[in-house]
PDB file of C-alpha atoms and ligand atoms in Angstrom:
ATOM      1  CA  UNK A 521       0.357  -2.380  -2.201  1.00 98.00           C
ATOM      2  CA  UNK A 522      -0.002  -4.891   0.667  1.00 98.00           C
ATOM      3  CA  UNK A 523      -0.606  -4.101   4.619  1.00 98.00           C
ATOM      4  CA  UNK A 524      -2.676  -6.169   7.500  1.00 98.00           C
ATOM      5  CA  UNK A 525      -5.744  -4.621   6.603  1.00 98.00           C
ATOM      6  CA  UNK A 526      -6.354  -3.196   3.635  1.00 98.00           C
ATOM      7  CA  UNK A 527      -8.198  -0.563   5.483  1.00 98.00           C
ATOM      8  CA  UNK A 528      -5.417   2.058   6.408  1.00 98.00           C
ATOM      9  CA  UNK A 529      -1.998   2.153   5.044  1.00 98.00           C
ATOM     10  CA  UNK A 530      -2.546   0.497   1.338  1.00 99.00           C
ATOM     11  CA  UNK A 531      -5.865   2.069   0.226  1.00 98.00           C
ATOM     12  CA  UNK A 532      -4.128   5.244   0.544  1.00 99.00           C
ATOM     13  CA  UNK A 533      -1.155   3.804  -0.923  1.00 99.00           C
ATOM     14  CA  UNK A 534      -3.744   2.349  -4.008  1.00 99.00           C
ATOM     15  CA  UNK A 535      -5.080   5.781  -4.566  1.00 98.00           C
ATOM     16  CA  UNK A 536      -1.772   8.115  -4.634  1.00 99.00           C
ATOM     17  CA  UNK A 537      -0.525   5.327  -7.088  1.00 98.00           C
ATOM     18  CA  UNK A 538      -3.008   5.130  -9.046  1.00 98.00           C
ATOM     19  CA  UNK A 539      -3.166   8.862  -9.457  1.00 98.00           C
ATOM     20  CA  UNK A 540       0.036   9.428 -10.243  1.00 98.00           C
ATOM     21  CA  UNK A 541       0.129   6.520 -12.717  1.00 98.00           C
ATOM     22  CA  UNK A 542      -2.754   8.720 -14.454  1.00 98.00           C
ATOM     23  CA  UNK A 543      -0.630  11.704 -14.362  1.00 98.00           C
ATOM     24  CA  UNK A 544       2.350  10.635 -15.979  1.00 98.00           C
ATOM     25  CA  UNK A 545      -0.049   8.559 -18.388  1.00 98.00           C
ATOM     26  CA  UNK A 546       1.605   5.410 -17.580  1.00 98.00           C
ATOM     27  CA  UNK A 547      -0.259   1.709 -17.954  1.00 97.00           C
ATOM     28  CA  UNK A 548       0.769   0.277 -14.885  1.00 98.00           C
ATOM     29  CA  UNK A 549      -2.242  -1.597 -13.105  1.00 98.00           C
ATOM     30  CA  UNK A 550      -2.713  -1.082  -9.244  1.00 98.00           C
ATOM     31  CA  UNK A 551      -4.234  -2.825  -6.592  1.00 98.00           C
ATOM     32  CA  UNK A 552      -4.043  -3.146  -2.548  1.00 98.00           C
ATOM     33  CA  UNK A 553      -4.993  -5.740  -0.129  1.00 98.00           C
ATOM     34  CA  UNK A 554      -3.967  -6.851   3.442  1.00 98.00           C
ATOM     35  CA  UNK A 555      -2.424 -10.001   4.432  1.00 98.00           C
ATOM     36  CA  UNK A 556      -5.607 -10.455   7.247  1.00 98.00           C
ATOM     37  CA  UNK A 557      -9.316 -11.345   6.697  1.00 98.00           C
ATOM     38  CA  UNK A 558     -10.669  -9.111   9.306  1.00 96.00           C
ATOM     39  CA  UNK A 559     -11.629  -6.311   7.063  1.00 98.00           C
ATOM     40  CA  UNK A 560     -12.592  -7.887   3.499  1.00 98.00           C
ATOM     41  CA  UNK A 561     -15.325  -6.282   1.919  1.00 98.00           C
ATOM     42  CA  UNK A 562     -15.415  -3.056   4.171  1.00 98.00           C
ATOM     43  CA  UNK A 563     -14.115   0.490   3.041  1.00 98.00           C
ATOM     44  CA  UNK A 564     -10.826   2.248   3.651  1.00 98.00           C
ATOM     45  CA  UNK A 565     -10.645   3.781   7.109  1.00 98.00           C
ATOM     46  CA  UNK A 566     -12.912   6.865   7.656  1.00 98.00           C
ATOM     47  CA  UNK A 567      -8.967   9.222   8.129  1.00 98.00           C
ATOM     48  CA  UNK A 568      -7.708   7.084   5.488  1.00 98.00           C
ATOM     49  CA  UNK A 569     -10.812   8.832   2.683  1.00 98.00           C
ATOM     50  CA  UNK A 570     -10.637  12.168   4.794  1.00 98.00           C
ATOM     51  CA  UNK A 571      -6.350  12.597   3.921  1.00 98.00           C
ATOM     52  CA  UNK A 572      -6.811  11.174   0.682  1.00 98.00           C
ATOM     53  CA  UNK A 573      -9.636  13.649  -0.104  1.00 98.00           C
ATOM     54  CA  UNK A 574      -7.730  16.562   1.337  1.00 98.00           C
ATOM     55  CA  UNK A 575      -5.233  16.072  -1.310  1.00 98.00           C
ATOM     56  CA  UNK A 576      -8.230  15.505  -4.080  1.00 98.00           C
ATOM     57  CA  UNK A 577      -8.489  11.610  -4.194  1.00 98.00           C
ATOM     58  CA  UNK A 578     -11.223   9.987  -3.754  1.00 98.00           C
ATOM     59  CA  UNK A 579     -10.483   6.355  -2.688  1.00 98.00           C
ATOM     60  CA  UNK A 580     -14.634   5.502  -1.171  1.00 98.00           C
ATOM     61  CA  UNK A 581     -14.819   3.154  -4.206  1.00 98.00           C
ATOM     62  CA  UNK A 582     -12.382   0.525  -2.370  1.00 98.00           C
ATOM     63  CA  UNK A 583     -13.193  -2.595  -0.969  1.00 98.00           C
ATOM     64  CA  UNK A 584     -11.008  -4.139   1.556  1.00 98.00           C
ATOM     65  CA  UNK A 585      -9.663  -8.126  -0.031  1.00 98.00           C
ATOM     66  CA  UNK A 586      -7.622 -10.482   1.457  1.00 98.00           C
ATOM     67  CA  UNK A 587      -3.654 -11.279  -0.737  1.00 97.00           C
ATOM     68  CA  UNK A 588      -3.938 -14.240  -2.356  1.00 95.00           C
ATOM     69  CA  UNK A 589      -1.011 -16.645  -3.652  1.00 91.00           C
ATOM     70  CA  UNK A 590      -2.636 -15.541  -7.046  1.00 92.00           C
ATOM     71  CA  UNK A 591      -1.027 -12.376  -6.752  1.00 94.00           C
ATOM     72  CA  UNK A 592       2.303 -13.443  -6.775  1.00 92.00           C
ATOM     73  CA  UNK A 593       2.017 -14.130 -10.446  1.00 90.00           C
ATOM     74  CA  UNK A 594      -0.197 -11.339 -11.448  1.00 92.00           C
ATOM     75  CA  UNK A 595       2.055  -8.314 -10.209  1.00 94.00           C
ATOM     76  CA  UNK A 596       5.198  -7.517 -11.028  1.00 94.00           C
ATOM     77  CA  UNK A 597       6.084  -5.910  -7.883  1.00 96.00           C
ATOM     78  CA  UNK A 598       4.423  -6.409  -4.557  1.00 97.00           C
ATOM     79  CA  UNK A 599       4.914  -3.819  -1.937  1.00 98.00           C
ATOM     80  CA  UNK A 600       4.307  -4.593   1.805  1.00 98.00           C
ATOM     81  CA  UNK A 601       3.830  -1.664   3.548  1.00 98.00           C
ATOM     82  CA  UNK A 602       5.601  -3.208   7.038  1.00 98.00           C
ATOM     83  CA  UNK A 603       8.228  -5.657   7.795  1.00 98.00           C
ATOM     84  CA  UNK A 604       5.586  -7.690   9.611  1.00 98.00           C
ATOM     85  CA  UNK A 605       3.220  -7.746   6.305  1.00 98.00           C
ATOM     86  CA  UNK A 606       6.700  -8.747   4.224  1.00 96.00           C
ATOM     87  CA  UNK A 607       6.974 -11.847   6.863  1.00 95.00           C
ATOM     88  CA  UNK A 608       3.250 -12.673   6.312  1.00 96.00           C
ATOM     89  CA  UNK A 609       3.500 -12.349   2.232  1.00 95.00           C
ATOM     90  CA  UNK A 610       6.662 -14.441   2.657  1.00 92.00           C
ATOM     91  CA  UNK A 611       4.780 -17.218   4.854  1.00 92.00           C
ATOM     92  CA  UNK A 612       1.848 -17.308   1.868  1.00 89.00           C
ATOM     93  CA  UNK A 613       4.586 -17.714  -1.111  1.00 81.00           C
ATOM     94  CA  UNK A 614       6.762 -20.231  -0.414  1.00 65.00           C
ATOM     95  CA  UNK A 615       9.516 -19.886  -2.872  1.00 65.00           C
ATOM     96  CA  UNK A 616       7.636 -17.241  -4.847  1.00 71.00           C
ATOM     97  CA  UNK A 617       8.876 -14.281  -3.694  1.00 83.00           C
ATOM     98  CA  UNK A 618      11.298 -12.284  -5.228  1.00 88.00           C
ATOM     99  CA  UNK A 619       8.676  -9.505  -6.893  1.00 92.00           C
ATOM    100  CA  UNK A 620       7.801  -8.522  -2.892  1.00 95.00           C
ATOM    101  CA  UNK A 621       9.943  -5.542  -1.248  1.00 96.00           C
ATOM    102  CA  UNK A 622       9.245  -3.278   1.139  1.00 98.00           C
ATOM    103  CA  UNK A 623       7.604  -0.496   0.373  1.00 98.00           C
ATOM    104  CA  UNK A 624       9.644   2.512   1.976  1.00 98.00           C
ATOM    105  CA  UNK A 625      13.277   0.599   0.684  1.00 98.00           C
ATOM    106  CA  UNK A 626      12.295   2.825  -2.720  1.00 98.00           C
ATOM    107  CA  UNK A 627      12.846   5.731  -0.418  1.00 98.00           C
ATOM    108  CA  UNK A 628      15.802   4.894   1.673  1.00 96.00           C
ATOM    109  CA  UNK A 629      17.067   2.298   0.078  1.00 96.00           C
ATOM    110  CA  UNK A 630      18.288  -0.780   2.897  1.00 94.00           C
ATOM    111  CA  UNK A 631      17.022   0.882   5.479  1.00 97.00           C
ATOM    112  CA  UNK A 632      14.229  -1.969   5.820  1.00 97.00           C
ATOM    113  CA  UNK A 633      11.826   0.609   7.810  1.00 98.00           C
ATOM    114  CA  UNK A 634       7.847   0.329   8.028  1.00 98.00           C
ATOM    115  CA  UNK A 635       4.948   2.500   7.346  1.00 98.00           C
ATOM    116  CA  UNK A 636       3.644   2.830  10.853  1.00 98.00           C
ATOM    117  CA  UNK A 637       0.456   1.131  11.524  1.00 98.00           C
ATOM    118  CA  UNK A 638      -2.102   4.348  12.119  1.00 98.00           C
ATOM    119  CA  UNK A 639      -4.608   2.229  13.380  1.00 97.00           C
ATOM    120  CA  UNK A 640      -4.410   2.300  16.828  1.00 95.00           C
ATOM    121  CA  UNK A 641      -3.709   6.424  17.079  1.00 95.00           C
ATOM    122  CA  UNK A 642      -5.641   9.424  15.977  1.00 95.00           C
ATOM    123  CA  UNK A 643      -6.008  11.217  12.783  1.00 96.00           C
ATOM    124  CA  UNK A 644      -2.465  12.880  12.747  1.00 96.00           C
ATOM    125  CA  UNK A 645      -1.081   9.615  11.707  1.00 98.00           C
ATOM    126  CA  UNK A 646      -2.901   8.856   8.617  1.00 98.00           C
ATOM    127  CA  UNK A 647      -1.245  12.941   8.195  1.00 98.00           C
ATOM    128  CA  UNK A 648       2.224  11.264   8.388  1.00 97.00           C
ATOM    129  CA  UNK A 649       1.465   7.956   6.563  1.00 98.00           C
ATOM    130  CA  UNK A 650       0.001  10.018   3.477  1.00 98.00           C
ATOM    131  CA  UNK A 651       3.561  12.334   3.244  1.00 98.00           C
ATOM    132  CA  UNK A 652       5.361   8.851   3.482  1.00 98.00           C
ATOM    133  CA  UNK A 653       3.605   7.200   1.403  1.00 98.00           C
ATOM    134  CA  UNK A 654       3.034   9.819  -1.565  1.00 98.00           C
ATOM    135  CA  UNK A 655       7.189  10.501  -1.488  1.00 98.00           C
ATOM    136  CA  UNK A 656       7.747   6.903  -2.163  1.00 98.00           C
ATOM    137  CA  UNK A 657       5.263   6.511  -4.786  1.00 98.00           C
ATOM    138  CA  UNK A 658       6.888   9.780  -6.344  1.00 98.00           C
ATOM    139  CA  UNK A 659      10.557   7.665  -6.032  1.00 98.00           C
ATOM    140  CA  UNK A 660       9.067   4.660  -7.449  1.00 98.00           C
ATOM    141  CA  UNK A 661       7.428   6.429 -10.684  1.00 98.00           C
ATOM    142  CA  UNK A 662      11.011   8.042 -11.053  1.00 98.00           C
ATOM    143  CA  UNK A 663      12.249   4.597 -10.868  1.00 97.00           C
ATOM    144  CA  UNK A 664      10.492   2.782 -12.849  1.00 96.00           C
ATOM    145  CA  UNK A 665       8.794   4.570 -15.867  1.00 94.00           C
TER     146      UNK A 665
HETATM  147  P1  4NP B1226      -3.727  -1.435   7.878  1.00 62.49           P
HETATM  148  O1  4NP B1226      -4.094  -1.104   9.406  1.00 62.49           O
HETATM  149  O2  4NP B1226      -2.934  -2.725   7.910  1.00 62.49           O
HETATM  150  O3  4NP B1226      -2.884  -0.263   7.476  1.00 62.49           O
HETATM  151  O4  4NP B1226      -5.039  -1.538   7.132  1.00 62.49           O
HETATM  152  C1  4NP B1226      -4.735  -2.015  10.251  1.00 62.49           C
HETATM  153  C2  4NP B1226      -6.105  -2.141  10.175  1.00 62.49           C
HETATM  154  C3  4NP B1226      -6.754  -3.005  11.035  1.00 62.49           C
HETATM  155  C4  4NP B1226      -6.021  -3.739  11.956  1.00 62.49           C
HETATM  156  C5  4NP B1226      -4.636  -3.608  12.020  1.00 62.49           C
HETATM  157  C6  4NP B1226      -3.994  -2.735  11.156  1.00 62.49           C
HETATM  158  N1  4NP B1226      -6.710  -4.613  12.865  1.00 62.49           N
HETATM  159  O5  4NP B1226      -6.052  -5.186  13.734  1.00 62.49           O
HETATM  160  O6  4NP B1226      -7.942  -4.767  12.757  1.00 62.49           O
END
């Protein structure tokens, strides 16, 4: 799960994964990280822990870590949560990059539409990023399991 960085959208992303991945006892590993350095090391926004908490996951434990061209071969999918993250993914791959989508195409498939960025509003975004976010991870479990 891939945004800018790691500090909004993709935490939450990591956690609701990761949850449901426990539910359905499935083995798939998860991860997050942003495409930008600004935030590595730092926790997941303070309205990113407070939504995910509401709906009983706890995603303090996170630190926020750069995508590396490692990943490419580590995951079999990489999600970017934004058509400007899939451009910045792209830009770090080369030719490596048919395992990267975008995120919300598992919802409405073509529709090529982004996970708005919450960081710049209040706390009624992260609101509508978590609804967004935990449909598609339900889609992609339905998918893919
Ligand atoms: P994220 O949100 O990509 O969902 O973690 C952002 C967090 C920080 C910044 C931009 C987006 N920033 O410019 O610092």
């Amino acid at each position: 799960m891939v945004c800018l960085g790691n500090i909004c959208r993709s935490p939450i992303a990591e956690g609701i994964m990761r949850s449901k991945v426990k539910e359905h006892n499935l083995d798939w590993q998860v991860d997050s990280a942003g495409t930008e350095s600004y935030h590595i090391g730092s926790k997941p926004h303070k309205y990113s822990q407070e939504v995910c908490e509401i709906n009983g996951i706890d995603i303090s434990g996170q630190k926020a870590r750069q995508f590396n061209k490692a990943d490419f071969g580590k995951y079999d999918k990489i999600y970017a949560m934004a058509e400007d993250v899939f451009e910045e993914i792209k830009l770090k791959g080369e030719s490596d990059v048919q395992n990267v989508s975008l995120f919300l195409n598992e919802l409405n498939s073509g529709a090529n539409e982004s996970v708005p960025d919450p960081y710049y509003g209040g706390q009624e975004g992260y609101t509508l990023v978590y609804e967004l976010i935990d449909k598609t991870c339900d889609a992609i479990i339905k998918k893919y399991k």
